[in-house]
Tab-separated table of C-alpha atoms and ligand atoms in Angstrom:
chain	number	residue	atom	x	y	z
Y	1	UNK	CA	0.000	0.000	0.000
Y	2	UNK	CA	1.154	3.531	-0.783
Y	3	UNK	CA	2.237	5.534	2.240
Y	4	UNK	CA	1.494	9.234	2.631
Y	5	UNK	CA	5.146	9.954	1.798
Y	6	UNK	CA	4.786	7.877	-1.386
Y	7	UNK	CA	1.737	9.893	-2.378
Y	8	UNK	CA	3.452	13.176	-1.616
Y	9	UNK	CA	6.478	12.075	-3.662
Y	10	UNK	CA	4.142	11.218	-6.544
Y	11	UNK	CA	2.863	14.823	-6.549
Y	12	UNK	CA	-0.546	13.983	-5.109
Y	13	UNK	CA	-2.398	16.573	-3.047
Y	14	UNK	CA	-3.126	15.526	0.532
Y	15	UNK	CA	-6.155	16.442	2.622
Y	16	UNK	CA	-5.905	18.392	5.871
Y	17	UNK	CA	-6.417	15.195	7.799
Y	18	UNK	CA	-3.616	13.516	5.882
Y	19	UNK	CA	-1.241	16.397	6.544
Y	20	UNK	CA	-2.098	16.084	10.206
Y	21	UNK	CA	-1.415	12.391	10.145
Y	22	UNK	CA	1.947	13.007	8.479
Y	23	UNK	CA	2.919	15.614	11.047
Y	24	UNK	CA	1.779	13.307	13.817
Y	25	UNK	CA	3.871	10.451	12.455
Y	26	UNK	CA	7.145	12.316	12.740
Y	27	UNK	CA	8.248	10.572	15.916
Y	28	UNK	CA	7.664	7.108	14.489
Y	29	UNK	CA	10.940	5.305	13.897
Y	30	UNK	CA	12.601	6.033	10.579
Y	31	UNK	CA	10.010	8.490	9.203
Y	32	UNK	CA	12.154	11.602	9.540
Y	33	UNK	CA	15.183	9.923	7.961
Y	34	UNK	CA	13.046	8.675	5.105
Y	35	UNK	CA	11.523	12.128	4.575
Y	36	UNK	CA	14.936	13.837	4.514
Y	37	UNK	CA	16.339	11.181	2.173
Y	38	UNK	CA	13.541	11.831	-0.303
Y	39	UNK	CA	13.650	15.621	0.116
Y	40	UNK	CA	17.400	15.695	-0.566
Y	41	UNK	CA	16.961	13.489	-3.651
Y	42	UNK	CA	14.253	15.792	-5.056
Y	43	UNK	CA	16.331	18.892	-4.362
Y	44	UNK	CA	19.350	17.205	-5.993
Y	45	UNK	CA	17.305	16.494	-9.110
Y	46	UNK	CA	16.333	20.152	-9.589
Y	47	UNK	CA	19.254	22.058	-8.099
Y	48	UNK	CA	22.179	19.635	-7.778
Y	49	UNK	CA	24.507	20.632	-4.951
Y	50	UNK	CA	23.952	24.367	-5.430
Y	51	UNK	CA	22.930	26.603	-2.548
Y	52	UNK	CA	21.660	30.012	-3.650
Y	53	UNK	CA	22.577	33.089	-1.658
Y	54	UNK	CA	20.550	36.234	-1.029
Y	55	UNK	CA	22.154	39.321	0.462
Y	56	UNK	CA	19.729	40.595	3.079
Y	57	UNK	CA	19.620	44.361	3.629
Y	58	UNK	CA	17.542	45.311	6.667
Y	59	UNK	CA	17.039	48.904	5.620
Y	60	UNK	CA	14.583	50.155	8.248
Y	61	UNK	CA	13.362	48.858	11.589
Y	62	UNK	CA	10.629	51.484	11.885
Y	63	UNK	CA	7.217	49.841	11.686
Y	64	UNK	CA	3.642	50.999	11.986
Y	65	UNK	CA	2.435	47.518	12.873
Y	66	UNK	CA	2.234	45.916	16.264
Y	67	UNK	CA	2.502	42.148	15.748
Y	68	UNK	CA	2.757	40.550	19.165
Y	69	UNK	CA	5.751	38.344	18.330
Y	70	UNK	CA	8.002	40.916	16.719
Y	71	UNK	CA	10.784	42.896	18.379
Y	72	UNK	CA	10.401	45.904	16.064
Y	73	UNK	CA	6.652	46.309	16.695
Y	74	UNK	CA	5.623	49.934	17.144
Y	75	UNK	CA	4.846	49.537	20.844
Y	76	UNK	CA	8.344	48.436	21.669
Y	77	UNK	CA	9.762	51.640	23.080
Y	78	UNK	CA	13.037	49.867	23.826
Y	79	UNK	CA	13.788	49.316	20.129
Y	80	UNK	CA	16.423	51.731	18.834
Y	81	UNK	CA	15.011	52.845	15.529
Y	82	UNK	CA	17.103	53.374	12.413
Y	83	UNK	CA	16.716	53.933	8.706
Y	84	UNK	CA	19.481	53.408	6.196
Y	85	UNK	CA	19.890	56.115	3.569
Y	86	UNK	CA	19.828	55.307	-0.128
Y	87	UNK	CA	23.595	55.803	-0.194
Y	88	UNK	CA	24.060	53.292	2.627
Y	89	UNK	CA	21.846	50.772	0.847
Y	90	UNK	CA	23.846	51.132	-2.383
Y	91	UNK	CA	27.017	50.602	-0.446
Y	92	UNK	CA	25.575	47.329	0.926
Y	93	UNK	CA	24.757	46.273	-2.644
Y	94	UNK	CA	28.213	47.142	-3.851
Y	95	UNK	CA	29.793	45.103	-1.100
Y	96	UNK	CA	27.359	42.275	-1.742
Y	97	UNK	CA	28.056	42.260	-5.454
Y	98	UNK	CA	31.782	41.971	-4.812
Y	99	UNK	CA	31.071	39.014	-2.513
Y	100	UNK	CA	29.177	37.234	-5.299
Y	101	UNK	CA	25.576	37.972	-4.359
Y	102	UNK	CA	23.226	38.311	-7.320
Y	103	UNK	CA	20.028	38.802	-5.313
Y	104	UNK	CA	19.447	41.642	-2.901
Y	105	UNK	CA	16.601	41.337	-0.449
Y	106	UNK	CA	15.366	44.683	0.813
Y	107	UNK	CA	13.628	43.961	4.075
Y	108	UNK	CA	12.099	46.405	6.482
Y	109	UNK	CA	9.240	47.213	8.770
Y	110	UNK	CA	6.179	48.959	7.344
Y	111	UNK	CA	7.802	52.358	7.563
Y	112	UNK	CA	5.616	55.327	6.497
Y	113	UNK	CA	8.689	57.335	5.528
Y	114	UNK	CA	9.467	54.758	2.858
Y	115	UNK	CA	6.680	55.756	0.497
Y	116	UNK	CA	5.746	53.965	-2.684
Y	117	UNK	CA	7.666	56.550	-4.753
Y	118	UNK	CA	10.762	56.254	-2.638
Y	119	UNK	CA	10.764	52.451	-2.770
Y	120	UNK	CA	10.292	52.563	-6.555
Y	121	UNK	CA	13.172	54.985	-6.974
Y	122	UNK	CA	15.390	52.758	-4.836
Y	123	UNK	CA	14.514	49.611	-6.760
Y	124	UNK	CA	15.005	51.169	-10.168
Y	125	UNK	CA	18.371	52.604	-9.186
Y	126	UNK	CA	19.569	49.245	-7.887
Y	127	UNK	CA	18.404	47.550	-11.086
Y	128	UNK	CA	20.188	50.186	-13.138
Y	129	UNK	CA	23.475	49.845	-11.291
Y	130	UNK	CA	23.400	46.057	-10.958
Y	131	UNK	CA	21.345	44.861	-13.937
Y	132	UNK	CA	22.376	41.235	-13.516
Y	133	UNK	CA	20.918	41.099	-9.996
Y	134	UNK	CA	17.451	40.234	-8.788
Y	135	UNK	CA	15.737	42.527	-6.297
Y	136	UNK	CA	13.434	40.998	-3.711
Y	137	UNK	CA	11.199	43.187	-1.594
Y	138	UNK	CA	10.110	42.186	1.902
Y	139	UNK	CA	8.234	45.262	3.103
Y	140	UNK	CA	4.827	44.021	4.089
Y	141	UNK	CA	1.285	44.853	3.012
Y	142	UNK	CA	0.588	47.494	0.343
Y	143	UNK	CA	-2.320	48.282	-1.966
Y	144	UNK	CA	-2.277	46.387	-5.227
Y	145	UNK	CA	-1.391	49.595	-7.107
Y	146	UNK	CA	1.772	49.966	-5.071
Y	147	UNK	CA	2.755	46.384	-5.767
Y	148	UNK	CA	2.192	47.114	-9.447
Y	149	UNK	CA	4.446	50.170	-9.184
Y	150	UNK	CA	7.173	48.091	-7.499
Y	151	UNK	CA	6.922	45.581	-10.337
Y	152	UNK	CA	7.240	48.334	-12.934
Y	153	UNK	CA	10.253	49.720	-11.097
Y	154	UNK	CA	11.884	46.341	-11.640
Y	155	UNK	CA	11.367	44.343	-8.442
Y	156	UNK	CA	11.569	40.647	-9.290
Y	157	UNK	CA	10.407	38.895	-6.149
Y	158	UNK	CA	8.376	39.578	-3.029
Y	159	UNK	CA	8.441	37.917	0.369
Y	160	UNK	CA	5.363	38.183	2.539
Y	161	UNK	CA	5.005	35.440	5.068
Y	162	UNK	CA	1.407	34.519	5.771
Y	163	UNK	CA	2.562	33.660	9.350
Y	164	UNK	CA	-0.325	31.222	9.873
Y	165	UNK	CA	-3.123	30.117	7.554
Y	166	UNK	CA	-5.602	29.755	10.406
Y	167	UNK	CA	-7.714	32.894	10.933
Y	168	UNK	CA	-8.185	32.308	14.680
Y	169	UNK	CA	-4.472	31.763	15.195
Y	170	UNK	CA	-3.706	34.823	13.063
Y	171	UNK	CA	-5.808	36.891	15.460
Y	172	UNK	CA	-3.881	35.534	18.393
Y	173	UNK	CA	-0.594	36.722	16.862
Y	174	UNK	CA	-1.711	40.105	15.543
Y	175	UNK	CA	-3.629	43.166	16.709
Y	176	UNK	CA	-7.223	43.534	15.441
Y	177	UNK	CA	-6.343	45.919	12.593
Y	178	UNK	CA	-4.457	43.144	10.803
Y	179	UNK	CA	-6.295	40.275	9.170
Y	180	UNK	CA	-5.496	37.021	7.452
Y	181	UNK	CA	-7.920	37.975	4.670
Y	182	UNK	CA	-5.927	41.071	3.846
Y	183	UNK	CA	-2.677	39.120	4.008
Y	184	UNK	CA	-3.965	36.505	1.616
Y	185	UNK	CA	-5.335	39.185	-0.736
Y	186	UNK	CA	-1.844	40.727	-0.874
Y	187	UNK	CA	-0.290	37.370	-1.698
Y	188	UNK	CA	-2.704	36.749	-4.567
Y	189	UNK	CA	-2.147	40.287	-5.874
Y	190	UNK	CA	1.595	39.727	-5.877
Y	191	UNK	CA	1.219	36.483	-7.755
Y	192	UNK	CA	-1.070	38.009	-10.371
Y	193	UNK	CA	1.361	40.881	-10.879
Y	194	UNK	CA	4.041	38.408	-11.916
Y	195	UNK	CA	6.346	38.435	-8.917
Y	196	UNK	CA	8.131	35.323	-7.767
Y	197	UNK	CA	6.277	35.163	-4.480
Y	198	UNK	CA	7.308	33.828	-1.114
Y	199	UNK	CA	5.024	33.114	1.807
Y	200	UNK	CA	5.698	31.128	4.956
Y	201	UNK	CA	4.957	30.654	8.599
Y	202	UNK	CA	6.614	30.673	11.961
Y	203	UNK	CA	6.939	27.243	13.481
Y	204	UNK	CA	5.875	26.901	17.090
Y	205	UNK	CA	4.351	30.349	17.444
Y	206	UNK	CA	2.351	30.713	20.686
Y	207	UNK	CA	-0.750	28.526	20.667
Y	208	UNK	CA	0.049	26.820	17.369
Y	209	UNK	CA	-1.099	23.214	17.071
Y	210	UNK	CA	-0.400	20.496	14.519
Y	211	UNK	CA	-3.876	21.121	13.110
Y	212	UNK	CA	-2.879	24.697	12.327
Y	213	UNK	CA	0.350	23.600	10.712
Y	214	UNK	CA	-1.704	21.212	8.587
Y	215	UNK	CA	-3.713	24.257	7.463
Y	216	UNK	CA	-0.469	25.995	6.554
Y	217	UNK	CA	0.541	23.011	4.434
Y	218	UNK	CA	-2.872	22.949	2.749
Y	219	UNK	CA	-2.500	26.629	1.965
Y	220	UNK	CA	0.983	26.129	0.484
Y	221	UNK	CA	-0.400	23.270	-1.569
Y	222	UNK	CA	-3.089	25.466	-3.102
Y	223	UNK	CA	-1.138	28.733	-3.377
Y	224	UNK	CA	1.984	27.112	-4.818
Y	225	UNK	CA	4.447	29.856	-3.909
Y	226	UNK	CA	7.861	30.113	-5.582
Y	227	UNK	CA	9.564	30.587	-2.220
Y	228	UNK	CA	8.700	29.518	1.304
Y	229	UNK	CA	10.317	31.103	4.340
Y	230	UNK	CA	9.836	29.168	7.540
Y	231	UNK	CA	11.683	29.400	10.801
Y	232	UNK	CA	11.054	28.711	14.458
Y	233	UNK	CA	9.289	31.336	16.527
Y	234	UNK	CA	11.831	32.744	18.988
Y	235	UNK	CA	10.670	34.960	21.877
Y	236	UNK	CA	11.915	38.543	21.966
Y	237	UNK	CA	12.356	39.958	25.469
Y	238	UNK	CA	10.450	43.223	24.869
Y	239	UNK	CA	7.306	41.678	23.341
Y	240	UNK	CA	4.095	40.265	24.871
Y	241	UNK	CA	5.346	36.789	23.924
Y	242	UNK	CA	8.578	37.126	25.890
Y	243	UNK	CA	7.833	34.104	28.084
Y	244	UNK	CA	6.554	31.793	25.371
Y	245	UNK	CA	8.667	28.803	24.361
Y	246	UNK	CA	10.544	28.846	21.067
Y	247	UNK	CA	9.637	26.576	18.162
Y	248	UNK	CA	11.748	23.464	17.840
Y	249	UNK	CA	14.522	22.483	15.485
Y	250	UNK	CA	12.994	19.073	14.966
Y	251	UNK	CA	9.576	20.341	13.825
Y	252	UNK	CA	11.059	23.050	11.602
Y	253	UNK	CA	13.300	20.525	9.845
Y	254	UNK	CA	10.427	18.110	9.376
Y	255	UNK	CA	8.348	20.863	7.754
Y	256	UNK	CA	11.230	21.819	5.456
Y	257	UNK	CA	11.324	18.218	4.251
Y	258	UNK	CA	7.571	18.114	3.669
Y	259	UNK	CA	7.618	21.422	1.784
Y	260	UNK	CA	10.442	20.252	-0.475
Y	261	UNK	CA	8.473	17.104	-1.378
Y	262	UNK	CA	5.243	19.052	-1.919
Y	263	UNK	CA	6.870	21.785	-4.046
Y	264	UNK	CA	9.908	20.140	-5.677
Y	265	UNK	CA	11.288	23.322	-7.289
Y	266	UNK	CA	10.576	25.723	-4.468
Y	267	UNK	CA	13.252	28.158	-3.272
Y	268	UNK	CA	13.489	27.231	0.374
Y	269	UNK	CA	15.824	29.060	2.743
Y	270	UNK	CA	17.531	27.611	5.766
Y	271	UNK	CA	16.679	30.730	7.741
Y	272	UNK	CA	18.619	32.831	10.200
Y	273	UNK	CA	16.065	31.935	12.887
Y	274	UNK	CA	16.865	28.257	12.311
Y	275	UNK	CA	20.562	29.079	12.614
Y	276	UNK	CA	19.807	30.970	15.801
Y	277	UNK	CA	18.239	28.061	17.723
Y	278	UNK	CA	20.987	25.572	16.892
Y	279	UNK	CA	24.673	26.085	16.015
Y	280	UNK	CA	24.269	23.935	12.905
Y	281	UNK	CA	20.649	24.863	12.202
Y	282	UNK	CA	21.253	26.119	8.680
Y	283	UNK	CA	23.315	23.076	7.710
Y	284	UNK	CA	20.610	20.793	9.090
Y	285	UNK	CA	18.038	22.815	7.128
Y	286	UNK	CA	19.936	22.164	3.893
Y	287	UNK	CA	20.157	18.471	4.780
Y	288	UNK	CA	16.364	18.429	5.259
Y	289	UNK	CA	15.705	19.892	1.783
Y	290	UNK	CA	16.387	23.649	1.901
Y	291	UNK	CA	18.446	25.221	-0.915
Y	292	UNK	CA	18.865	28.908	-0.072
Y	293	UNK	CA	20.763	30.921	2.548
Y	294	UNK	CA	20.204	34.597	3.265
Y	295	UNK	CA	23.283	36.070	4.885
Y	296	UNK	CA	23.096	39.556	6.282
Y	297	UNK	CA	24.483	42.492	4.294
Y	298	UNK	CA	23.282	45.203	6.658
Y	299	UNK	CA	25.963	47.453	8.155
Y	300	UNK	CA	27.256	45.928	11.402
Y	301	UNK	CA	26.399	49.178	13.204
Y	302	UNK	CA	22.646	48.512	12.815
Y	303	UNK	CA	22.553	44.701	12.981
Y	304	UNK	CA	21.720	44.475	16.668
Y	305	UNK	CA	18.845	46.889	16.169
Y	306	UNK	CA	16.993	44.675	13.720
Y	307	UNK	CA	16.110	42.373	16.536
Y	308	UNK	CA	12.887	40.621	15.583
Y	309	UNK	CA	13.789	37.911	18.125
Y	310	UNK	CA	16.499	37.266	20.715
Y	311	UNK	CA	19.896	35.653	20.148
Y	312	UNK	CA	19.991	36.304	16.419
Y	313	UNK	CA	23.207	35.040	14.856
Y	314	UNK	CA	25.778	37.047	12.900
Y	315	UNK	CA	24.932	40.411	14.437
Y	316	UNK	CA	28.617	41.164	15.029
Y	317	UNK	CA	30.004	39.761	11.800
Y	318	UNK	CA	30.984	41.755	8.734
Y	319	UNK	CA	29.301	40.774	5.467
Y	320	UNK	CA	32.531	39.265	4.166
Y	321	UNK	CA	32.907	37.084	7.260
Y	322	UNK	CA	29.389	35.693	6.814
Y	323	UNK	CA	30.027	35.056	3.142
Y	324	UNK	CA	33.131	32.995	3.863
Y	325	UNK	CA	31.670	31.341	6.903
Y	326	UNK	CA	28.664	30.187	4.903
Y	327	UNK	CA	30.578	28.792	1.961
Y	328	UNK	CA	32.785	26.890	4.416
Y	329	UNK	CA	29.731	25.569	6.264
Y	330	UNK	CA	28.079	24.469	3.034
Y	331	UNK	CA	31.291	22.915	1.673
Y	332	UNK	CA	31.634	20.940	4.898
Y	333	UNK	CA	28.323	19.194	4.213
Y	334	UNK	CA	29.005	18.706	0.496
Y	335	UNK	CA	27.184	21.750	-0.920
Y	336	UNK	CA	28.365	24.714	-2.941
Y	337	UNK	CA	27.282	28.341	-2.598
Y	338	UNK	CA	26.938	29.723	-6.119
Y	339	UNK	CA	27.155	33.122	-7.811
Y	340	UNK	CA	23.711	33.233	-9.408
Y	341	UNK	CA	20.410	35.065	-9.278
Y	342	UNK	CA	18.892	31.725	-8.355
Y	343	UNK	CA	15.478	32.271	-9.925
Y	344	UNK	CA	12.619	29.823	-9.670
Y	345	UNK	CA	13.292	27.179	-12.363
Y	346	UNK	CA	11.708	28.054	-15.729
Y	347	UNK	CA	10.031	31.137	-14.293
Y	348	UNK	CA	8.140	32.827	-17.119
Y	349	UNK	CA	8.572	36.350	-15.803
Y	350	UNK	CA	6.049	38.997	-16.659
Y	351	UNK	CA	4.955	40.604	-19.870
Y	352	UNK	CA	6.303	44.069	-20.605
Y	353	UNK	CA	3.057	45.953	-20.007
Y	354	UNK	CA	2.102	44.258	-16.747
O	1	5AD	N1	10.572	34.750	15.978
O	1	5AD	C1	10.750	34.214	14.757
O	1	5AD	N2	10.461	34.845	13.611
O	1	5AD	C2	9.961	36.089	13.714
O	1	5AD	N3	9.569	36.935	12.767
O	1	5AD	C3	9.152	38.072	13.367
O	1	5AD	N4	9.260	37.953	14.698
O	1	5AD	C4	9.757	36.723	14.939
O	1	5AD	C5	10.080	36.000	16.111
O	1	5AD	N5	9.907	36.518	17.333
O	1	5AD	C6	9.517	36.589	11.347
O	1	5AD	C7	8.115	36.757	10.787
O	1	5AD	C8	8.304	37.804	9.716
O	1	5AD	C9	9.761	37.673	9.373
O	1	5AD	C10	10.374	38.866	8.735
O	1	5AD	O1	10.366	37.415	10.606
O	1	5AD	O2	7.683	35.531	10.215
O	1	5AD	O3	7.474	37.618	8.583
O	2	FES	FE1	27.550	34.959	9.620
O	2	FES	FE2	28.675	32.478	9.912
O	2	FES	S1	27.211	33.163	8.494
O	2	FES	S2	29.270	34.388	10.835
């Protein structure tokens, strides 16, 4: 008889109940090893031994939102706010280009001073100066027209984690002015506008159950994102969730394996949060099916201030140190960090007038 893993490997869609059963089976002997073996084989088939790199530029930690889990939420008076200037951002790109990065991820809080026009100008200047690089935006929820403007300015990809696909759980993690409906609407807009789109959830966020994670998997199965960012929830000491337990390495790795099998060509980072809960978290992520790493390109002077969660790694390390550290880490497990945009395989892109 076909097992659930067999069916997943064959590209079959699973029901919510089946996803739950799979998650529940993870402590059974041999299941995790079998999942990782399959996930690594699938990744090998599409990407070989390549690990794609993204240079992450955390360009503002000012945010108008108040998500309960996040260290840069507006109510956190202890956060030391900063904004990089355009010149500082270009200097990060220049350094990143020299280190072999061909994707820049511009990530920030929802900062009212970074207007649509200003973001567009930034993106188009980066694309002009580094035409062989992809630009990924990770700047939260905007009206569809703004997303369209970002696309016209040349942004290639967009990361917007859905955080949880369960409306009740979403409400537990966010203040009332934020809604899962709106989040999902943004994700569909981004997809229609021709971005390579990334969503994703925190693993082990307060109150999360396996049933909710099964909903996340169902959502990924229907949305079919190009990228999926998942990492463990990690408490931040100045947030309402300061005393909540962190998500586990084991569950995060298991989910990475499932996501690789469900979406064979997906761009799947071994995230900084994963590296922050275990000294070899990112390596273990790659060995569970991930194929992307996102080292930090932000100036060391501001690194500590982008503290979404506690004990974040690499806050004291120069970009060049992280670059070399990562290629050494990947080489040690038999993988190679490559100089490449690392697009979604066979991505069609968008038509000129879109
Ligand atoms: N722990 C782990 N991840 C977090 N994020 C925000 N706060 C935390 C936290 N305390 C994640 C969210 C967000 C991404 C940029 O960082 O998933 O989408
Ligand atoms: Fe930053 Fe290792 S990746 S020091």
